[in-house]
CSV table of C-alpha atoms in Angstrom, one decimal:
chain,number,residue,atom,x,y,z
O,226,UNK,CA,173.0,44.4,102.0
O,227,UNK,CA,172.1,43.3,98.9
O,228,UNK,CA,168.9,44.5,96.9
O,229,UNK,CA,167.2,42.7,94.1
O,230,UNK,CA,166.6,44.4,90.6
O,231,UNK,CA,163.3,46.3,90.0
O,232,UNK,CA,160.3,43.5,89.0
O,233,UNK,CA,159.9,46.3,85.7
O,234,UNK,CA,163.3,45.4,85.1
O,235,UNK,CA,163.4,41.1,85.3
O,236,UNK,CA,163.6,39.4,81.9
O,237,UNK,CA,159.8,38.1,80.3
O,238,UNK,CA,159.0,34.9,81.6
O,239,UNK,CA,160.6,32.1,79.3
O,240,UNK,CA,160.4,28.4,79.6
O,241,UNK,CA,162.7,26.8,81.4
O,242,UNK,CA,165.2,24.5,79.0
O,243,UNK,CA,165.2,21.4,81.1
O,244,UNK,CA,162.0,20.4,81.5
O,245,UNK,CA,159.6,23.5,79.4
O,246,UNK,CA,157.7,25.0,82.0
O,247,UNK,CA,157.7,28.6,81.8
O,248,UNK,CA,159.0,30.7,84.6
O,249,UNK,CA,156.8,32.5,87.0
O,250,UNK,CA,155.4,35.6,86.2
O,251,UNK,CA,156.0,38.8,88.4
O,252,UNK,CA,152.7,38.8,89.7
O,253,UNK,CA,152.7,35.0,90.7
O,254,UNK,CA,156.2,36.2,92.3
O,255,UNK,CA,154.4,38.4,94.3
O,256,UNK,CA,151.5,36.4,95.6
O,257,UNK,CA,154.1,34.0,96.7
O,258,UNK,CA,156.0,36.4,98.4
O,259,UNK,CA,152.5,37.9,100.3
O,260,UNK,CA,151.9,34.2,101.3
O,261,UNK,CA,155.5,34.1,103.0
O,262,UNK,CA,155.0,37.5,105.1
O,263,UNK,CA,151.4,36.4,106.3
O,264,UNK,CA,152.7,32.5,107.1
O,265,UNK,CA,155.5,34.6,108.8
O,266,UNK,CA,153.3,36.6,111.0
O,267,UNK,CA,151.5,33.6,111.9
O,268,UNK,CA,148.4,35.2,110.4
O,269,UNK,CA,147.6,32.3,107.7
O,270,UNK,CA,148.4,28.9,107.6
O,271,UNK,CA,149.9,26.9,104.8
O,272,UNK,CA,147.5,25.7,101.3
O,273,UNK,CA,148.9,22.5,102.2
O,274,UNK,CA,147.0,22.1,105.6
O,275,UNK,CA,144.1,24.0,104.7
O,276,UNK,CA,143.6,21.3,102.0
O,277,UNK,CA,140.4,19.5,101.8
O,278,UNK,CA,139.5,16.7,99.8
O,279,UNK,CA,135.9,18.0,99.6
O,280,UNK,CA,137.3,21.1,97.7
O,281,UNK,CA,139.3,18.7,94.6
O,282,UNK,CA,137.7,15.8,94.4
O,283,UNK,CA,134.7,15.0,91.0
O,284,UNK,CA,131.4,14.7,92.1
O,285,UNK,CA,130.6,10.9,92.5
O,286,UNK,CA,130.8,7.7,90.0
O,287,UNK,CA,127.9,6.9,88.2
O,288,UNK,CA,126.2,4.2,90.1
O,289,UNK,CA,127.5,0.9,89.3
O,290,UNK,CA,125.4,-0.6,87.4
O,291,UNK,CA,124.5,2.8,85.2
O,292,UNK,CA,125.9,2.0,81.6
O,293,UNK,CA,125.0,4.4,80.3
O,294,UNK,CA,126.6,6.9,82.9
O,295,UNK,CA,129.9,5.0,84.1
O,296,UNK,CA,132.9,6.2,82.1
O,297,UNK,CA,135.4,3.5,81.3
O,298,UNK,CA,137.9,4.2,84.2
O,299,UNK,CA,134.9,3.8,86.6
O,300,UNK,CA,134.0,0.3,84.9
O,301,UNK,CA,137.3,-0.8,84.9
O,302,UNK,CA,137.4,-0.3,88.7
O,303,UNK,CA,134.4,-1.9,89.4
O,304,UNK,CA,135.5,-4.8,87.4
O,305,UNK,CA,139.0,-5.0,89.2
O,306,UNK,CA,137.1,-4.6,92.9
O,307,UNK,CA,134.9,-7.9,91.4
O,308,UNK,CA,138.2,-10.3,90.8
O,309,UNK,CA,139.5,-8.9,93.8
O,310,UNK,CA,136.1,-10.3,95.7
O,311,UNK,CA,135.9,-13.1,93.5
O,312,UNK,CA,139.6,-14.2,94.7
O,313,UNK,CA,139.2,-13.6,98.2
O,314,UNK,CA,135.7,-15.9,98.4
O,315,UNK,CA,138.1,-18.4,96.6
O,316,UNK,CA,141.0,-18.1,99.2
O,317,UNK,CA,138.9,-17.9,102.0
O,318,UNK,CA,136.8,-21.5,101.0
O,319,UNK,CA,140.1,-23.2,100.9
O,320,UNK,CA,140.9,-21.5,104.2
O,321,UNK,CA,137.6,-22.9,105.9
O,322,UNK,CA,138.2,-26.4,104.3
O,323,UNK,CA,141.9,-26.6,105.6
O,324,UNK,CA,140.7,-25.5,109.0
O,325,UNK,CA,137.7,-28.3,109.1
O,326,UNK,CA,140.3,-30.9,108.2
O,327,UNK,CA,143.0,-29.4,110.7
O,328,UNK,CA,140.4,-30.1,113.6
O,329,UNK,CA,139.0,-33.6,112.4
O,330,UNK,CA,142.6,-34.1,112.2
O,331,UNK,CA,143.4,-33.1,115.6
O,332,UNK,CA,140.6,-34.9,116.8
O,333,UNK,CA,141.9,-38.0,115.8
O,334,UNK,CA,145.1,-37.8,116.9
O,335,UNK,CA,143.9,-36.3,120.6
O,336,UNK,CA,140.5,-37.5,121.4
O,337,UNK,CA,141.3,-36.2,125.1
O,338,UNK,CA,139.5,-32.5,124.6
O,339,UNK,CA,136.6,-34.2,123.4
O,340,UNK,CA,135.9,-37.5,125.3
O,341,UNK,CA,137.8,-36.9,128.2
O,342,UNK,CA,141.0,-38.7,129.2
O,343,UNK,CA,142.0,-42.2,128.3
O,344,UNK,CA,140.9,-44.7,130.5
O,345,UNK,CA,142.7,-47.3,129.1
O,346,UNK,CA,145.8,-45.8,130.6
O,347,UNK,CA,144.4,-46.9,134.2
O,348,UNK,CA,146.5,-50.2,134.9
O,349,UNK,CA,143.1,-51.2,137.1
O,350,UNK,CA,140.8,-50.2,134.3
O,351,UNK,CA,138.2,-53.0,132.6
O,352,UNK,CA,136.1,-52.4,130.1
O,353,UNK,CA,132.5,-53.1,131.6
O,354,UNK,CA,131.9,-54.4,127.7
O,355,UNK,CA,134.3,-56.7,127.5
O,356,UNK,CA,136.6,-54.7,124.6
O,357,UNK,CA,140.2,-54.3,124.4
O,358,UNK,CA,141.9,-51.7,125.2
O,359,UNK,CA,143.0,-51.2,121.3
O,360,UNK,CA,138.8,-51.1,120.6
O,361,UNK,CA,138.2,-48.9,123.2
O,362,UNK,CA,141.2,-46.7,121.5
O,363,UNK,CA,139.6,-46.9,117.6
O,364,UNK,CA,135.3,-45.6,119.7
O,365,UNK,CA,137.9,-42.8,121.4
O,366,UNK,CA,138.7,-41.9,118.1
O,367,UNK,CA,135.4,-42.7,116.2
O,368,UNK,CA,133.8,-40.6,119.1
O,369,UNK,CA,136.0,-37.1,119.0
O,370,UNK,CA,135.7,-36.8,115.2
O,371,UNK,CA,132.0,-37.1,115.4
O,372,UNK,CA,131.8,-34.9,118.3
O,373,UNK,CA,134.1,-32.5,116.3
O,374,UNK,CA,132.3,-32.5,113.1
O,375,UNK,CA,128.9,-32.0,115.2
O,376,UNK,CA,130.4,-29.0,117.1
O,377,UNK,CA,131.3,-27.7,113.9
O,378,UNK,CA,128.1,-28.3,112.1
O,379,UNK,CA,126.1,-26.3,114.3
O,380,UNK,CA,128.8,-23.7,114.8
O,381,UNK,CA,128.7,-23.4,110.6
O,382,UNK,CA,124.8,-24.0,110.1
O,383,UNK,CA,125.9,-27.0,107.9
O,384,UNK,CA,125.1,-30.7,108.2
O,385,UNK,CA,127.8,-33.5,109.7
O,386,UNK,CA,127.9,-35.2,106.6
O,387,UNK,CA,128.9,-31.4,104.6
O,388,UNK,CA,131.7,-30.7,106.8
O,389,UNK,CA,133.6,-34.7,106.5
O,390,UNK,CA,133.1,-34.1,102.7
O,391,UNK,CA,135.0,-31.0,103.1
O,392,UNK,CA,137.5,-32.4,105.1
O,393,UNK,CA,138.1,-35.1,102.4
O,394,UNK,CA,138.2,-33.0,99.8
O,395,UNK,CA,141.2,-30.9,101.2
O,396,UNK,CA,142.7,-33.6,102.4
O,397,UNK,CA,142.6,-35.7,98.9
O,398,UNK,CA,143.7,-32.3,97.3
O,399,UNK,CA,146.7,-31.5,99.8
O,400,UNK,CA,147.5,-35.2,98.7
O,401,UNK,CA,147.2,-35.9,95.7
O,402,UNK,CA,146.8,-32.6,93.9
O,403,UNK,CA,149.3,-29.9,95.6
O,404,UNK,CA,149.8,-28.0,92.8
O,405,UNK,CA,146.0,-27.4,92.4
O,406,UNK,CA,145.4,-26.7,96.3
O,407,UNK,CA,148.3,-23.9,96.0
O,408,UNK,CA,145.9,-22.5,93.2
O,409,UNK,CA,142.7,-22.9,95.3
O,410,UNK,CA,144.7,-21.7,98.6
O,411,UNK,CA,146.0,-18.8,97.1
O,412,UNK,CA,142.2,-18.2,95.5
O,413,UNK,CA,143.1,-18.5,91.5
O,414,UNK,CA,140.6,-21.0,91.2
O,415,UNK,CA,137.4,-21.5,92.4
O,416,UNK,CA,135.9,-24.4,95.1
O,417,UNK,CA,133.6,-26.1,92.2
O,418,UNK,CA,137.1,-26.4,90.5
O,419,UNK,CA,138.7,-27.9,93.7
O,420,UNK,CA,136.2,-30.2,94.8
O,421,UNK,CA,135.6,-31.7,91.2
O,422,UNK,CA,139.2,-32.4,91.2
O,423,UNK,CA,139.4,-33.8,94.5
O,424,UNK,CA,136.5,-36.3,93.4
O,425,UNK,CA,138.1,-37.0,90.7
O,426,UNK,CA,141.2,-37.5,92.4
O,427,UNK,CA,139.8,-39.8,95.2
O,428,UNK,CA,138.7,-42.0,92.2
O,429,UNK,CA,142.5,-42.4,90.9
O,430,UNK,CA,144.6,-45.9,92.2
O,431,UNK,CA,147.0,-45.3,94.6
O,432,UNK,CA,150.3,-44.3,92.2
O,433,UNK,CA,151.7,-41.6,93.2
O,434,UNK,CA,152.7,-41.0,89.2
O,435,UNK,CA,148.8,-41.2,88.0
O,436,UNK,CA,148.6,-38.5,90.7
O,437,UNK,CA,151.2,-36.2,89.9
O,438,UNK,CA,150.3,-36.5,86.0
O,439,UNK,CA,146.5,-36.1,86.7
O,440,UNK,CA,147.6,-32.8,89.3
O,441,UNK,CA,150.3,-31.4,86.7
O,442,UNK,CA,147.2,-31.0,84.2
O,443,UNK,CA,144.1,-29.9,86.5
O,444,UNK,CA,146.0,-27.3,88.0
O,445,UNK,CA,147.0,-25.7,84.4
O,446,UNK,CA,143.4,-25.8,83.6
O,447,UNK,CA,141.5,-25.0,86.7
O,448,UNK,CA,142.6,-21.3,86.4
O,449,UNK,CA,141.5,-20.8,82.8
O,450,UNK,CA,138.2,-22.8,82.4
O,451,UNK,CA,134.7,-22.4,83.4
O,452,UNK,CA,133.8,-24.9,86.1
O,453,UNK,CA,131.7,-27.0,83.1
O,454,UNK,CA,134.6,-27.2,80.8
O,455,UNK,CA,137.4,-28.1,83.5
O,456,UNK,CA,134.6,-31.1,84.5
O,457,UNK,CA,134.9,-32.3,81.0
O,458,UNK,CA,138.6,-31.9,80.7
O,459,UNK,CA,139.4,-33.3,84.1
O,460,UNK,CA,137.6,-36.2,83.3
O,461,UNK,CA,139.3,-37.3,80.0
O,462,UNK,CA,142.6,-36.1,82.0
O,463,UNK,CA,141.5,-39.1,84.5
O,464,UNK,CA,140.9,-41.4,82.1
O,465,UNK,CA,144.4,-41.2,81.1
O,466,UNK,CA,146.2,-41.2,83.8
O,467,UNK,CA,144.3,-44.2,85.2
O,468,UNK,CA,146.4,-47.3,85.7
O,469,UNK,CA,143.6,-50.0,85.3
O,470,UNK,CA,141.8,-50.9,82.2
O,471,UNK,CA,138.1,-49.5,81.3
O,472,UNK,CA,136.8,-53.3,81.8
O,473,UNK,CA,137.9,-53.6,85.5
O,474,UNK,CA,136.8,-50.2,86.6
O,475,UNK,CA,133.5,-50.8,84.7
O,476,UNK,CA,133.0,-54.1,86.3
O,477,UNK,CA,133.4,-52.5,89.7
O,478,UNK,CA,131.4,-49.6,89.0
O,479,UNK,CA,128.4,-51.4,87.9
O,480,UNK,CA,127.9,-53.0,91.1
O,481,UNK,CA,126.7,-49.1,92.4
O,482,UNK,CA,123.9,-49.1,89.7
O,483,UNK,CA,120.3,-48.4,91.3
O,484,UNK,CA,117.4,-46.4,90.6
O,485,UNK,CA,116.6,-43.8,93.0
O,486,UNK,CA,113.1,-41.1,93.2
O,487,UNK,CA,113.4,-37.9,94.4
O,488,UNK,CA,110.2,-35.8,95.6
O,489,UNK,CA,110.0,-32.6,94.0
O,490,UNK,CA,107.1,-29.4,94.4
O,491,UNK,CA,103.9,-29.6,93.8
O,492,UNK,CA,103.4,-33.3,93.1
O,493,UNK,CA,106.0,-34.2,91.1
O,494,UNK,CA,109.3,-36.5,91.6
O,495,UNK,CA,112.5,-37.2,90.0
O,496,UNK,CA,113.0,-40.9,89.0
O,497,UNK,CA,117.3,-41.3,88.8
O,498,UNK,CA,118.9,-44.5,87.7
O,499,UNK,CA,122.8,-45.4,87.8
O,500,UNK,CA,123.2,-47.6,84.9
O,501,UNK,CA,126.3,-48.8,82.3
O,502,UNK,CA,126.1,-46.1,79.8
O,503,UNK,CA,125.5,-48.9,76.8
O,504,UNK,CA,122.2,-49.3,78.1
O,505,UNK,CA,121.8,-46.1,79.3
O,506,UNK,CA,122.2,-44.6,76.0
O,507,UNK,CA,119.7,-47.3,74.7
O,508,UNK,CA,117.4,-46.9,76.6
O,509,UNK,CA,117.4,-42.9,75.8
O,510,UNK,CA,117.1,-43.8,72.2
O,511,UNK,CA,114.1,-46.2,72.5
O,512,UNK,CA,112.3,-43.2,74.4
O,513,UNK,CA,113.8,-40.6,71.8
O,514,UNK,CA,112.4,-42.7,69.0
O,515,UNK,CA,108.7,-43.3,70.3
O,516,UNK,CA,108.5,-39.7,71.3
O,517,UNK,CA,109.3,-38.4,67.7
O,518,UNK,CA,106.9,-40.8,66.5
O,519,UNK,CA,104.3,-39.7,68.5
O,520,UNK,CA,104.9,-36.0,68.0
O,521,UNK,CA,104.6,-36.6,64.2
O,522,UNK,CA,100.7,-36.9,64.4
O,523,UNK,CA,99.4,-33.4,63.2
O,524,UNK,CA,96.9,-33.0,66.6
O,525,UNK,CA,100.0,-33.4,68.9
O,526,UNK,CA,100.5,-30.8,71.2
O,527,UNK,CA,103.3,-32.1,73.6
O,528,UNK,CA,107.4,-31.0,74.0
O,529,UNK,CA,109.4,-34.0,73.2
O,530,UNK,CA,110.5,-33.9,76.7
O,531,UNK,CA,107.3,-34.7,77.5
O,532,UNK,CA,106.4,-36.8,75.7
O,533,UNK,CA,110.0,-38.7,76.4
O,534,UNK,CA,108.9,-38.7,79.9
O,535,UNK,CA,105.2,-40.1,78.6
O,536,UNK,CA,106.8,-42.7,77.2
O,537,UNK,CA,108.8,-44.1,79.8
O,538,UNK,CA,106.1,-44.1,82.4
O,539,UNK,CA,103.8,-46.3,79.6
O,540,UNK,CA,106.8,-48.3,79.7
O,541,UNK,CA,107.2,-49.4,83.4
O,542,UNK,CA,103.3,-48.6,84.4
O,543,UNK,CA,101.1,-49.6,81.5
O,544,UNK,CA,100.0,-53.2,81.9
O,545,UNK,CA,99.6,-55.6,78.5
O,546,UNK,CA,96.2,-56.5,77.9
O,547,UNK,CA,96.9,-60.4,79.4
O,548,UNK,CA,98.9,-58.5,82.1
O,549,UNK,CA,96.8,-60.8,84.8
O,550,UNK,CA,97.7,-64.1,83.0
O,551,UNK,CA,101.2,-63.4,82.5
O,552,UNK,CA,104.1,-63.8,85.3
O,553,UNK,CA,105.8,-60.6,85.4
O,554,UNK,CA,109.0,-59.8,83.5
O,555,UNK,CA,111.8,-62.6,83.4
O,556,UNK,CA,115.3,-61.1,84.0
O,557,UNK,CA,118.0,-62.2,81.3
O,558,UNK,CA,120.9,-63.6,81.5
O,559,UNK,CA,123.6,-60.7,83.2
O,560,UNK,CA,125.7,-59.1,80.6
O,561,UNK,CA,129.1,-57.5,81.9
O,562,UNK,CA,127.6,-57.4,85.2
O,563,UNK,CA,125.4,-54.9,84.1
O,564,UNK,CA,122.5,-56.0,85.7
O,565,UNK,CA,119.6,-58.0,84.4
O,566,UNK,CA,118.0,-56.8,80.7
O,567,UNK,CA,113.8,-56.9,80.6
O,568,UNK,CA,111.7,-56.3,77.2
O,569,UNK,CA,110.5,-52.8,77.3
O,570,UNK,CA,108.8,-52.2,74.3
O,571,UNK,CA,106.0,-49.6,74.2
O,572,UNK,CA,102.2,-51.0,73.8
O,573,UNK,CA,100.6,-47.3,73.8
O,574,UNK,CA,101.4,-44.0,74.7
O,575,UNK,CA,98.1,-41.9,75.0
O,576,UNK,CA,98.8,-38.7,75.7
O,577,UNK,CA,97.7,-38.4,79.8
O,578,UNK,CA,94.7,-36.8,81.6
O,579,UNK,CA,94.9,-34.1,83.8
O,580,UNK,CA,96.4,-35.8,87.0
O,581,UNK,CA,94.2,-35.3,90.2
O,582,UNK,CA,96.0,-33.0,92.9
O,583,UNK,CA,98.3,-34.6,95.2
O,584,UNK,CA,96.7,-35.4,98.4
O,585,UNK,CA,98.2,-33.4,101.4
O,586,UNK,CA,101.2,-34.1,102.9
């Protein structure tokens, strides 16, 4: 048998020439070759088995939000774990849109789960209301969408009217915008990117060239611009790629002008109005230029949105001093479409007493 040399007599450790790590010594040698015996006689069990992770691993990260603690590697993960939420909300929006639409869908096409079976299909059925068998078909339809979109509404704690806007959104995107529902599906962009998009889509003629230009450019941006920015950029994109002239689609936009009020807290309302932007904008200069005047006078103490918002009311509220002998304002002749012009020119603009508390609701 054969017998190994003396430890005294082994060559000092060296490194190794292939890779530079030195060569166990002779009393790493030995410990290995204690570990063997004991593992042999069943006395010890392997390093490897007896490992535990509480015995290796660092105490724990710095909280989250420490600065002044978290090292760089441990802000770098908490960073990469926020994308990695931020994508998944994405993904899993478009996922909830596509399903809503899947079921109004379904709805449509097979009413039967959620009115019951066609009647119509009864060669001895009448309609007690007199309708035909195709009208009766169309309230089938009507019926199971609604029914749909109300079993859905209370399942998702939303309103009927949130979950058809949904559905029309990712149905104008998977239609007209493909490229930018990919991006929204796979959660690279974000739902105020998607639904902007879609609006703006839904607005577009139907050419299917407008569409693909108009998709081709809102999916390059949606992934690299703040939801503001890709607003701003998607609309000058649509502008574009629109096939009508400015003239016809103001013409038919104008016809949605109104003025709207919205209550608010504590007393207070917001007054809205839809106009052509021409008078829109000079209107906001008339008020712009009275409020500067006003806040000129050294004893003023009102913001110049206040006193914008002074104005205005003075404007539309304020009677002239003949106000009882005069008819009221005479509408012009209709410019554009635009809607009838009135003189608005401010008699006073005092600034206003303390209003008296709004009465209970």
């Amino acid at each position: 048998m054969d017998t190994s040399a003396p430890l005294a007599d082994r060559p000092s450790p060296a490194e190794r020439s292939w890779d530079g790590v030195p060569w166990p010594t002779d009393d790493e040698l030995e410990d290995e070759v204690a570990w063997a015996r004991l593992l042999d006689l069943g006395a010890a069990s392997h390093p490897d088995e007896a490992f535990s992770a509480d015995d290796v691993l660092p105490d724990a990260p710095a909280a989250p939000l420490d600065a002044t603690r978290a090292s760089a590697s441990d802000l770098d993960a908490i960073l990469g774990h926020l994308e990695l939420i931020a994508a998944e909300r994405h993904r899993l929006a478009a996922e909830e849109g596509r399903l809503i639409a899947a079921v109004l869908r379904d709805a449509a096409a097979d009413p039967t789960p959620w009115v019951g079976p066609d009647p119509t299909l009864d060669l001895l059925w009448s309609d007690p209301r007199g309708r035909t068998a195709a009208a009766v078909r169309r309230d089938r339809v009507d019926l199971a969408q609604r029914a749909a979109a109300a079993e859905m509404a209370v399942r998702l704690h939303l309103s009927e009217q949130t979950i058809r806007t949904r559905a029309t959104h990712v149905e104008a995107l998977r239609e007209r915008c493909p490229r930018l529902w990919d991006e929204f599906a796979a959660g690279r962009t974000s739902e105020r990117h998607a639904v902007e998009a879609a609006r703006l889509a839904t607005s577009l003629p139907d050419d299917e060239t407008a569409w693909s230009a108009f998709d081709d450019g809102v999916a390059e941006t949606a992934t690299r611009l703040t939801p503001t920015k890709f607003t701003v950029a998607a609309r000058a994109l649509r502008e574009r790629v629109h096939a009508e002239s400015i003239d016809v689609r103001h013409r038919r936009a104008a016809r949605d002008r109104g003025v709207w009020m919205t209550p608010e807290l504590d007393g207070m309302a917001s007054l809205n109005a839809l106009l052509p932007a021409e008078r829109a904008r000079s209107i906001m200069t008339r008020l712009d230029r009275a409020a500067r005047h006003l806040a000129a006078a050294s004893d003023e103490e009102r913001t110049l949105a206040q006193l914008r918002a002074d104005v205005l009311a003075d404007l539309v509220t304020t009677p002239t001093p003949d106000a009882a002998a005069v008819d009221p304002p005479t509408a012009l002749a209709p410019r554009n479409d635009s809607g009838p012009q009135f003189d608005a020119t401010p008699r006073h603009t005092a600034a206003p007493t303390d209003p008296p508390a709004p009465a209970p609701a």
